[in-house]
Short mmCIF file of C-alpha atoms in Angstrom, two decimals:
data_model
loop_
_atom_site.label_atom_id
_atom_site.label_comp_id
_atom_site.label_asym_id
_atom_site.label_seq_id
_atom_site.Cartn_x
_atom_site.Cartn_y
_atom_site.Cartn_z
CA UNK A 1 -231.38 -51.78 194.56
CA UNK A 2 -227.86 -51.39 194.36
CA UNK A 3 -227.43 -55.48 194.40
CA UNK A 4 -229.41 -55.52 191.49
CA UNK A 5 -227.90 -52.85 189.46
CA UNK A 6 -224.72 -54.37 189.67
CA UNK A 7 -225.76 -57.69 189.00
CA UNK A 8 -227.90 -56.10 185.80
CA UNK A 9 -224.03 -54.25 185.04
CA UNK A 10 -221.90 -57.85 185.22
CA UNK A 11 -225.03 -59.10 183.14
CA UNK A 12 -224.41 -56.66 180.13
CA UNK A 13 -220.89 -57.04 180.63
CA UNK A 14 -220.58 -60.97 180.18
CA UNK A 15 -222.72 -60.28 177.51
CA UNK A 16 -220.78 -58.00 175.76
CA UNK A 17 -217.26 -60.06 175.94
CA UNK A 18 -219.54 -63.10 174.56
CA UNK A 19 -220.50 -60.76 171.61
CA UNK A 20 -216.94 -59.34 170.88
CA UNK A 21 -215.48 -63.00 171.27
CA UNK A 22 -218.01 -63.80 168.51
CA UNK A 23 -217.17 -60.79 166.57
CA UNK A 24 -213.36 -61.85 166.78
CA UNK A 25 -213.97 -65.38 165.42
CA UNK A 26 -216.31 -64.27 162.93
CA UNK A 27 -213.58 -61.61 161.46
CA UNK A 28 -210.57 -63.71 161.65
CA UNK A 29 -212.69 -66.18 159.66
CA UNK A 30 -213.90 -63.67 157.38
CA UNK A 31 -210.24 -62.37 156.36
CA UNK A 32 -208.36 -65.69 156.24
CA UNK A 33 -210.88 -66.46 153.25
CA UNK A 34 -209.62 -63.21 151.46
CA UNK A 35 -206.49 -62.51 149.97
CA UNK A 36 -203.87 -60.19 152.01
CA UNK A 37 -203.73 -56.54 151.62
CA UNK A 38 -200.89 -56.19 148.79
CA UNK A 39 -197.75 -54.27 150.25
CA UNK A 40 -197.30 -51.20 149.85
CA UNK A 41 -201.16 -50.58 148.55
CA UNK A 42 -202.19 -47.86 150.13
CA UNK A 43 -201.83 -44.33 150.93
CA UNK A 44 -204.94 -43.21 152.68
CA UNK A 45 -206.12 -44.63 156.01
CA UNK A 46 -209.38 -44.11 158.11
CA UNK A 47 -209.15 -44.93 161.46
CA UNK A 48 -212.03 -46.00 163.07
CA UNK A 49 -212.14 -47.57 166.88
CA UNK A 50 -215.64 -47.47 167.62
CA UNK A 51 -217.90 -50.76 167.38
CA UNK A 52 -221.01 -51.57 165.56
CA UNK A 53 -223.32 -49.24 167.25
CA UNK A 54 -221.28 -46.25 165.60
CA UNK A 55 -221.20 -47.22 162.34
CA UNK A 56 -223.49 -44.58 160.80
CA UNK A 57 -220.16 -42.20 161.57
CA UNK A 58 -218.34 -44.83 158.79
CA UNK A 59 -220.95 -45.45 156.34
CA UNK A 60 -221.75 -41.95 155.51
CA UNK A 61 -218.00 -41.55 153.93
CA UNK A 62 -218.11 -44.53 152.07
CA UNK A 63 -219.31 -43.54 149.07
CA UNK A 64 -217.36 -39.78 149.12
CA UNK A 65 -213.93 -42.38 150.04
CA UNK A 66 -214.71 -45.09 147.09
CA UNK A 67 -214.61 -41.97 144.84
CA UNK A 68 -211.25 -40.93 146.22
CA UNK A 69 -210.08 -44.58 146.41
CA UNK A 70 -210.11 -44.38 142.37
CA UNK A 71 -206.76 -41.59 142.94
CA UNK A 72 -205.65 -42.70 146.43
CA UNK A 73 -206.16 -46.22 147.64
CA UNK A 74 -208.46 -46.39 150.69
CA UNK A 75 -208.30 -48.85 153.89
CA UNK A 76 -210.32 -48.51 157.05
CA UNK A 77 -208.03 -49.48 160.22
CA UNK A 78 -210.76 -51.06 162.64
CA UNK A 79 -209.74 -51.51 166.21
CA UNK A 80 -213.23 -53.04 167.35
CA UNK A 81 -214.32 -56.43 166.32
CA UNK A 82 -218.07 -55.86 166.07
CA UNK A 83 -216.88 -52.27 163.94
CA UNK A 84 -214.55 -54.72 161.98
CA UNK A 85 -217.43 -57.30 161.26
CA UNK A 86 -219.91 -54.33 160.03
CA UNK A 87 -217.43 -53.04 158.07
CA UNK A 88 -216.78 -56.40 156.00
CA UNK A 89 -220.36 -56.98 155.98
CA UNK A 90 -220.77 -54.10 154.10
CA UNK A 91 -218.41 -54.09 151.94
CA UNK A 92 -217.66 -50.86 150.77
CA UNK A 93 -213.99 -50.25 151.50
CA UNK A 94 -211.07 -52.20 152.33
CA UNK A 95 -210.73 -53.35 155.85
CA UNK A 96 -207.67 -54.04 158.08
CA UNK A 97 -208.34 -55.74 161.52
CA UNK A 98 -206.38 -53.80 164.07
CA UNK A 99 -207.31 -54.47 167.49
CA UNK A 100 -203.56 -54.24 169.31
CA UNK A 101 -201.26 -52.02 168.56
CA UNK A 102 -198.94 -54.39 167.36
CA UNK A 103 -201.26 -55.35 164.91
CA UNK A 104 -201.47 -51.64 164.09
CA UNK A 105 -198.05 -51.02 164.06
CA UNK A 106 -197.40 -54.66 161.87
CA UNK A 107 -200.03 -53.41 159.17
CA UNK A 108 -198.42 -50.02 158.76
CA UNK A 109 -195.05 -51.16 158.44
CA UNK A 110 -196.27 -52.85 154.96
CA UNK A 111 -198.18 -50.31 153.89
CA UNK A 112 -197.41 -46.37 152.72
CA UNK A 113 -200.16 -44.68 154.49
CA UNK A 114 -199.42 -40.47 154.45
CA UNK A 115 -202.93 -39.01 154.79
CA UNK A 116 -204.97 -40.67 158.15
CA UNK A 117 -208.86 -39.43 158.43
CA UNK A 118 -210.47 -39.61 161.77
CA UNK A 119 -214.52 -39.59 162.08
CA UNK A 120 -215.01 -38.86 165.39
CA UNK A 121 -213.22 -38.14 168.67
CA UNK A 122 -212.50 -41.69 170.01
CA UNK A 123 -209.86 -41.40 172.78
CA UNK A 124 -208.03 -44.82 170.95
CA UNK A 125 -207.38 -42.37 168.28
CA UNK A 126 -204.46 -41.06 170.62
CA UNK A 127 -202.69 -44.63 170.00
CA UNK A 128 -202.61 -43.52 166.06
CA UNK A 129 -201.17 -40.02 166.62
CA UNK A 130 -197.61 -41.43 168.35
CA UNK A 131 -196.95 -42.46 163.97
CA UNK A 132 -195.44 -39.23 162.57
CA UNK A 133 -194.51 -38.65 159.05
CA UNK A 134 -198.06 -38.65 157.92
CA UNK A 135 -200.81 -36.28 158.33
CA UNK A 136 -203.39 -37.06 160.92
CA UNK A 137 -206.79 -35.49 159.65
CA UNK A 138 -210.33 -34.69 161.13
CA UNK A 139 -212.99 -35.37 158.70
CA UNK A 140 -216.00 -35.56 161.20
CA UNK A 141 -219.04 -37.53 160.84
CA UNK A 142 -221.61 -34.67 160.13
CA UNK A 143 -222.05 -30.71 160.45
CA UNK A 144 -223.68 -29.52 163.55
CA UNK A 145 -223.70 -26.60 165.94
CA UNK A 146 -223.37 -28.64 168.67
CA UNK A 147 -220.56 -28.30 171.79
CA UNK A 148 -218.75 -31.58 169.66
CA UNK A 149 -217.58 -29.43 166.56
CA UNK A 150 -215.57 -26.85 169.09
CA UNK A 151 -213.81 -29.82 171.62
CA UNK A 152 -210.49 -28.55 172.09
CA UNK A 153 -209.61 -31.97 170.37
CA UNK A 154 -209.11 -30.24 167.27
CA UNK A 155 -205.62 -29.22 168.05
CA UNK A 156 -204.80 -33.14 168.41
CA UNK A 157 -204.50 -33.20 164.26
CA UNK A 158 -202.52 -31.73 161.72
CA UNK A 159 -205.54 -30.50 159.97
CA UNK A 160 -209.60 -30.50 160.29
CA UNK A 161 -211.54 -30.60 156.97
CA UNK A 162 -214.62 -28.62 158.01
CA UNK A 163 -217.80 -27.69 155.64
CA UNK A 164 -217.64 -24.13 155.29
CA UNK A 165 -217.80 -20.42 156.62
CA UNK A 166 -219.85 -21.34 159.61
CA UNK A 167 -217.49 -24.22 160.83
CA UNK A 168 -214.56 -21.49 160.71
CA UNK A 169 -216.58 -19.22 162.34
CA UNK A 170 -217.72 -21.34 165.01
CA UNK A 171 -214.13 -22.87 165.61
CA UNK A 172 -213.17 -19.25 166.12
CA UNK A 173 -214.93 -18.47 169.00
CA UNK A 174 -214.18 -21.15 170.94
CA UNK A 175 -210.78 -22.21 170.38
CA UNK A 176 -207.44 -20.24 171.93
CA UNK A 177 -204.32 -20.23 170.26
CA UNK A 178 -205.63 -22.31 167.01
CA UNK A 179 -204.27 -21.49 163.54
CA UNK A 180 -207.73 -21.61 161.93
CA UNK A 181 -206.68 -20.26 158.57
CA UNK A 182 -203.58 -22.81 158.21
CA UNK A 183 -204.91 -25.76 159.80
CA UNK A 184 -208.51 -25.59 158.42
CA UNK A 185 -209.40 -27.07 154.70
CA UNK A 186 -213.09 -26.04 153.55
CA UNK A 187 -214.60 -29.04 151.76
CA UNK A 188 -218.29 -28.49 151.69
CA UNK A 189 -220.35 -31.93 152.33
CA UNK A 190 -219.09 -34.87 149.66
CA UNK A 191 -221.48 -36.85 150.91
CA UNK A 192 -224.33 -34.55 148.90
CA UNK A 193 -223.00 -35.84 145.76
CA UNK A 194 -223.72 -38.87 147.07
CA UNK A 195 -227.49 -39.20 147.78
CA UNK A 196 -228.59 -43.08 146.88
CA UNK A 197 -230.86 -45.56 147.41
CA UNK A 198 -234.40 -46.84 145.94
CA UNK A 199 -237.78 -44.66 147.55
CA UNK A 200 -239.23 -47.70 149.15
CA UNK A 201 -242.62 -46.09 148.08
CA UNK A 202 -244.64 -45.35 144.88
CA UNK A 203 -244.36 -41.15 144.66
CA UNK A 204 -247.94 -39.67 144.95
CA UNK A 205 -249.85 -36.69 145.93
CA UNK A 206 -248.80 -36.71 149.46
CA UNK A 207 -246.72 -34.56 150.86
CA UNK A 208 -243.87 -36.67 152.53
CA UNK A 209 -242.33 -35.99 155.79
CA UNK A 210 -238.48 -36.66 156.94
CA UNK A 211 -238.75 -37.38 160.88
CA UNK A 212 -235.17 -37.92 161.71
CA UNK A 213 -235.05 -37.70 165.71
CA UNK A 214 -231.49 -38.14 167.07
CA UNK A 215 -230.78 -40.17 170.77
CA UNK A 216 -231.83 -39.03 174.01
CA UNK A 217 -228.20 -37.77 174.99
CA UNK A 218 -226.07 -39.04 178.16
CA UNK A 219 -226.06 -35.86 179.74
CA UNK A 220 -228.50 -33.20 180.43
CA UNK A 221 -226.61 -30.24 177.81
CA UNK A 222 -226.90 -33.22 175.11
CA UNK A 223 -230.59 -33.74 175.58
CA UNK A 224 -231.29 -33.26 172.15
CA UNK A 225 -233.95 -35.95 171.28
CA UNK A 226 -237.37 -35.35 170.93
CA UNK A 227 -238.88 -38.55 170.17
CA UNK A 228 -240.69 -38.82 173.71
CA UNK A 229 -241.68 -35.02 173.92
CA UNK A 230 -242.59 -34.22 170.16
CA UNK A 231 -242.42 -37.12 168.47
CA UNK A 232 -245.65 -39.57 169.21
CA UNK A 233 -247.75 -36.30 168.81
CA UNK A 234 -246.49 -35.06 165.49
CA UNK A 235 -246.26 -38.36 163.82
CA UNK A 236 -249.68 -39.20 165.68
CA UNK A 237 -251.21 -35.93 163.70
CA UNK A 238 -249.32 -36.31 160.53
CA UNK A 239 -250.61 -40.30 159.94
CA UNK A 240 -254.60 -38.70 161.10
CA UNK A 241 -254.08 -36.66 157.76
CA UNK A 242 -254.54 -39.18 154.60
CA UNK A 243 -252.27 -36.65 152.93
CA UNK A 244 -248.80 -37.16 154.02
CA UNK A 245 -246.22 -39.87 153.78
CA UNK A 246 -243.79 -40.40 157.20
CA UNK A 247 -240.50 -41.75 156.75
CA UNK A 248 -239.08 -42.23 160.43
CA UNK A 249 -235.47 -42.44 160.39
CA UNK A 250 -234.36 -42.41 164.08
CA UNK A 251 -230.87 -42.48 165.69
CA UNK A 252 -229.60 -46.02 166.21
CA UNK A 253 -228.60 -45.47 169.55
CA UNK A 254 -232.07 -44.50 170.47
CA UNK A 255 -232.98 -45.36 173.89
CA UNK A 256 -229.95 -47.05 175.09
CA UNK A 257 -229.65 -44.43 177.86
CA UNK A 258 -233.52 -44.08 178.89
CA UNK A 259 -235.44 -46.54 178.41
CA UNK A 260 -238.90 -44.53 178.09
CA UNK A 261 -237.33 -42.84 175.32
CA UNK A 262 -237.11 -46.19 173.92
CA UNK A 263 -240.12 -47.34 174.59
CA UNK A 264 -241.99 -44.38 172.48
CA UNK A 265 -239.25 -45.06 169.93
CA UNK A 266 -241.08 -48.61 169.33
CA UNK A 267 -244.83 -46.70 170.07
CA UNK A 268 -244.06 -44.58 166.68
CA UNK A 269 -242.39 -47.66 164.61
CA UNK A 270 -245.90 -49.49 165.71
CA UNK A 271 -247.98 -46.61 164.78
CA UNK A 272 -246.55 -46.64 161.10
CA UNK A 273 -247.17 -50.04 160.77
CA UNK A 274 -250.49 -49.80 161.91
CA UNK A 275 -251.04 -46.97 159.94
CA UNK A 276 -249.90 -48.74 156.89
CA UNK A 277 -252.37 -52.25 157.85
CA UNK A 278 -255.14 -49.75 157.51
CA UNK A 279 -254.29 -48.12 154.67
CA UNK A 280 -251.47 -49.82 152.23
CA UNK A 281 -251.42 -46.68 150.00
CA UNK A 282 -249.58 -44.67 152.98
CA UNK A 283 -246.58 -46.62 152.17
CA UNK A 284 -245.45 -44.88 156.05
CA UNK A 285 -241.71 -45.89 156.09
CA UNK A 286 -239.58 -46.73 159.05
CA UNK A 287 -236.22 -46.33 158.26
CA UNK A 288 -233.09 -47.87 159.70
CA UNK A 289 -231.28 -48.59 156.70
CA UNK A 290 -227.71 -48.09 156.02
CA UNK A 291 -227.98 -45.47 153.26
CA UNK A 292 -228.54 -42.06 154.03
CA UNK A 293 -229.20 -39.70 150.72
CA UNK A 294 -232.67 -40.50 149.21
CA UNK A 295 -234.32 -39.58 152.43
CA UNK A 296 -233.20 -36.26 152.52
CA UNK A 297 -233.75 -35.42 148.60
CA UNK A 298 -237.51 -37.56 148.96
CA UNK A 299 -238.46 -35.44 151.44
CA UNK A 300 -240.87 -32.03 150.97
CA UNK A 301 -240.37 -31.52 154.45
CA UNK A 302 -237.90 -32.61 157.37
CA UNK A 303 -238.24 -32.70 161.07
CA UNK A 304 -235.02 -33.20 162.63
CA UNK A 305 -233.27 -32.54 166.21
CA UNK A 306 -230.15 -30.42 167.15
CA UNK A 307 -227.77 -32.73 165.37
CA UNK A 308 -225.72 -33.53 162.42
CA UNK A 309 -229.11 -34.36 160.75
CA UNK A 310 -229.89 -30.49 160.81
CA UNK A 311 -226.89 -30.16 158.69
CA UNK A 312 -227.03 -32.92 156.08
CA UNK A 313 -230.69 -31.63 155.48
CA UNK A 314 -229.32 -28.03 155.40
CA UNK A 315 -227.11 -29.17 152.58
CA UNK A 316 -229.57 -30.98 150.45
CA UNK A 317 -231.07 -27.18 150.19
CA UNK A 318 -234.71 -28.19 151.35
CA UNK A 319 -237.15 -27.02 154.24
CA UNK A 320 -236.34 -28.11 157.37
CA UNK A 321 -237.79 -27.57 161.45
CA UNK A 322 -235.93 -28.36 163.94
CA UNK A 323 -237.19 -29.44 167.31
CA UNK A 324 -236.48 -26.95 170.03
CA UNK A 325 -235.72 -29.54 173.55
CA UNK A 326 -237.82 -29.59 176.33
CA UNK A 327 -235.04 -30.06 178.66
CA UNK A 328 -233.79 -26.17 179.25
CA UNK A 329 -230.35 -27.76 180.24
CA UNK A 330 -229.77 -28.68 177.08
CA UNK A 331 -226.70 -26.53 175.12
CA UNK A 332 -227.98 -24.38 172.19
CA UNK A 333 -225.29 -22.74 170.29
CA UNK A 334 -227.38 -19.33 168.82
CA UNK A 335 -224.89 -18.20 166.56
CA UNK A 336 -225.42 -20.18 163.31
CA UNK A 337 -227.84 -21.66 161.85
CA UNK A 338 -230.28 -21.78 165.21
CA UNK A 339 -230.78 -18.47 165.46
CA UNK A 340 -232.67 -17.96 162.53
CA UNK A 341 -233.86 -21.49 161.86
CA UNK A 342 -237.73 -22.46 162.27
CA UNK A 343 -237.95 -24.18 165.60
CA UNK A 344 -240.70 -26.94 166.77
CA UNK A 345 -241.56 -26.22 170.42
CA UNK A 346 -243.02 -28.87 172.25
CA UNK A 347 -246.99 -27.33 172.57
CA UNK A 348 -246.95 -27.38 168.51
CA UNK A 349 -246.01 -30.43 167.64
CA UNK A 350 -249.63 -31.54 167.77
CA UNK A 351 -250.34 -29.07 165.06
CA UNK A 352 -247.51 -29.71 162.37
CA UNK A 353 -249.61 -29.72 159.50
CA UNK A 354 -249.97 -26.37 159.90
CA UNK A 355 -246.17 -26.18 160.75
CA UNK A 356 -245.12 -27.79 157.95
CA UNK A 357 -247.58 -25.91 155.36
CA UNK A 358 -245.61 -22.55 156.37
CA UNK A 359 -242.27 -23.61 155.81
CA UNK A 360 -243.43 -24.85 152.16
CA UNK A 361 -244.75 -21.37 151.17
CA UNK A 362 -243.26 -18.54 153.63
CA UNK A 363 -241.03 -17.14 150.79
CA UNK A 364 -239.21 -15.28 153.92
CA UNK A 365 -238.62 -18.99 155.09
CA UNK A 366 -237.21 -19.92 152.14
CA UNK A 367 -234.68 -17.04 151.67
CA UNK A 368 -233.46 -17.29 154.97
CA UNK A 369 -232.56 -21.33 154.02
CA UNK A 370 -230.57 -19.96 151.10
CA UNK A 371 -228.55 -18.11 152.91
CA UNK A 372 -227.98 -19.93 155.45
CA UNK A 373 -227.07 -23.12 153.17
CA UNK A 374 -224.37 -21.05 151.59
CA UNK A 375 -222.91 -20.24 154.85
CA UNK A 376 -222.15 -23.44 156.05
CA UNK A 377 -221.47 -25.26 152.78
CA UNK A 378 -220.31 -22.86 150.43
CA UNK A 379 -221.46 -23.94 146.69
CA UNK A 380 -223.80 -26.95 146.56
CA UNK A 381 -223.70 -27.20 142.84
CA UNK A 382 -223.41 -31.12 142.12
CA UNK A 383 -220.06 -32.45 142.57
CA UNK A 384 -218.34 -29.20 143.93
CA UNK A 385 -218.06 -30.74 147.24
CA UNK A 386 -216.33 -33.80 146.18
CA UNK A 387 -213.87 -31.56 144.03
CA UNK A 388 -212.81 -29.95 147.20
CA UNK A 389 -212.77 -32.79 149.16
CA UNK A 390 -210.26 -34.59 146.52
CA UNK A 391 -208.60 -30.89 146.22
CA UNK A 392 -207.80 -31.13 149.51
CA UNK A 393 -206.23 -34.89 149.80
CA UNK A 394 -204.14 -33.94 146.40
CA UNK A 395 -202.55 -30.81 148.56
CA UNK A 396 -202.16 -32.65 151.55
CA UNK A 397 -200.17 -35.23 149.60
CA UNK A 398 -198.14 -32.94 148.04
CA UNK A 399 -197.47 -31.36 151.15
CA UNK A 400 -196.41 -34.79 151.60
CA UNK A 401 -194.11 -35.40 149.31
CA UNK A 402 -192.59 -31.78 150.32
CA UNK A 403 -191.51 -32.38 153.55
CA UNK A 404 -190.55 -35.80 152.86
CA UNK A 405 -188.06 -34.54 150.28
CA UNK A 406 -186.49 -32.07 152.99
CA UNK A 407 -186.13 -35.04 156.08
CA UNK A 408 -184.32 -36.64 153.73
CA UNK A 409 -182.16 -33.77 153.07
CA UNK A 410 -181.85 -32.92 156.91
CA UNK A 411 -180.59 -36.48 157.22
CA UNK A 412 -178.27 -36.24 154.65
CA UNK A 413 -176.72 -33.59 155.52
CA UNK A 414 -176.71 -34.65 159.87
CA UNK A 415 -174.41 -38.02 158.10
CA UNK A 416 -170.83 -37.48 159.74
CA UNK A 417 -167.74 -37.04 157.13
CA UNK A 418 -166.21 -39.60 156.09
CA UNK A 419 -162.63 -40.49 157.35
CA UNK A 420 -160.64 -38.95 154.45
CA UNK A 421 -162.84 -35.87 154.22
CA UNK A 422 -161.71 -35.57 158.11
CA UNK A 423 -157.55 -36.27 157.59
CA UNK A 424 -157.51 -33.99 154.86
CA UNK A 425 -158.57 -30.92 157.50
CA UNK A 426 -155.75 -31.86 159.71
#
């Protein structure tokens, strides 16, 4: 056995260097048919080292940076070449291809990058910390009560942009010794000002379900997903109905850990389009689009696990369940949002019509997601987010242009005396 999971391991390796090779010469091609970035262009970076099979943690900001491109120009520094060839693919920001550090350190000698945004906690982003005179910022990839949004990483960065009251709170707890007040901006979520995308089905009568599962976890405290414990059985009962729409939206890393989880990740996508064979009015919609927004203001009702999905729902200010995991290893931080949230167990997912009735008219339900939305986020009126979040790059480059103007100073005055200044003392 061991023969053969090492020979599987050198497999998916070779593989791997054949695909980033690819990636390499499909980038380098890519750019030397563009024009160079113009000198001196920008002043806002986001740094992103991860590959292809992260990019949901990019494309969420892009539409939340675009906006702040039009005040301060945006580039994404990409380290990886399949994260670089996503990134041009899409299109949405300007990309620099990184991958040394003397291709990072060429790139940012041309450029006048003071503000640096991280998504998530890649340890590469430890090669972008050693450039001072510029503020190194945590922007996250999502809201969450989950062990991820209190790593003791958050120290590594001049600031952490964080959603609201709740992230404070949460930070609080856990973390020794950390300035929360001074090193903590409250933004809100941009990316709710930001909902797009075309309903890929004709509204009717039916009541229309978010299922938005996240991955199975790569540890037993992140076994989060529910796809293989509630997820055939609810989607199972809500396509038995004739009176509700599915849109399945799971995590794109979905069984690359277990592959049983993946295997009843392709069960449900089979089901839908089954479902939709018999009956082409269903318009049942598996989702693995790029776009997240239209989902989560489509839906009447969302089904999501402990993740940043919770959260993004939780902001779009609509009813929500949230899958409690079978595994009892896995971590469940009680003091937001979960403790008073309406959980999913396992023996009811079989009867979520009736689950999903209540949350639509418990008004007790519905008070309690007020609240709670208000908490985390703060206000939620359109476009309050995205003022903070552009409140809070315009302070960060003053703060900027502040401590530039004393370095200079300091330098100024550290200059030695000049010769005659020193004969006339003696």
């Amino acid at each position: 056995m061991g023969l053969v999971s090492d020979g599987k391991k050198a497999v998916a390796l070779v593989r791997k260097a054949v695909r980033n090779r690819s990636a390499v010469i499909d980038v380098r091609r890519t750019l030397a048919g563009r024009a160079p970035h113009p000198p001196f262009q920008y002043r806002v970076a986001v740094y992103f080292a991860d590959g292809a099979v992260n990019m949901y943690q990019m494309r969420q900001w892009y539409k939340p940076l675009a906006d702040l491109a039009k005040t301060w120009p945006v580039v994404v520094l990409s380290r990886a070449a399949t994260g670089a060839e996503a990134l041009l693919a899409d299109g949405a920001l300007p990309v620099a291809f990184v991958p040394t550090v003397r291709d990072l350190e060429r790139f940012i000698a041309k450029q006048d990058i003071r503000v640096v945004l991280y998504v998530n906690q890649n340890t590469r982003n430890f090669q972008m910390f050693r450039y001072g005179r510029r503020w190194h910022v945590f922007i996250n990839h999502g809201e969450s009560d989950k062990m991820y949004m209190t790593t003791n990483q958050y120290k590594a960065y001049d600031y952490a942009m964080i959603a609201g009251d709740a992230a404070r709170e949460r930070l609080s707890r856990v973390l020794w010794d950390y300035d929360i007040a001074r090193r903590t901006i409250e933004i809100g979520r941009p990316q709710a000002d930001h909902y797009s995308g075309t309903l890929p089905y004709t509204p009717d009568a039916r009541t229309v379900v978010l299922y938005a599962p996240t991955w199975e976890g790569d540890r037993p405290s992140a076994h989060y997903g529910s796809i293989a414990t509630h997820g055939e059985a609810l989607v199972t009962a809500l396509l038995a109905t004739g009176r509700h729409r599915v849109i399945y939206r799971p995590h794109p890393r979905s069984g690359v850990v277990n592959h049983e989880y993946g295997a009843a990740n392709k069960r449900i996508i089979a089901a839908l389009n089954a479902a939709n064979a018999a009956d082409p009015s269903a318009q049942h919609v598996f989702d693995d689009g790029p776009e997240l927004g239209w989902q989560l203001a489509a839906a009447d009702v969302a089904i999501v696990d402990i993740s940043a999905m919770v959260y993004d729902r939780l902001a779009a200010d609509k009813p929500l369940m949230i899958t409690r995991p079978a595994d009892p290893a896995a971590a469940i931080d009680t003091h937001g949002y979960l403790s008073a949230c309406e959980w999913l167990d396992v023996a009811a997912a079989p009867d979520i019509v009736a689950q999903t009735e209540r949350v639509l008219s418990d008004p007790d339900a519905v008070a309690r997601l007020e609240e709670w939305v208000t908490h985390y986020f703060g206000d939620t009126a359109p476009g309050s987010a995205t003022a903070r979040f552009h409140g809070a790059v315009q302070r960060l480059m003053e703060d900027w242009d502040s401590w530039y103007a004393r370095s200079v100073a300091d330098a100024e005055d550290d200059e030695p005396e000049d010769e005659a200044d020193l004969d006339d003392e003696g």
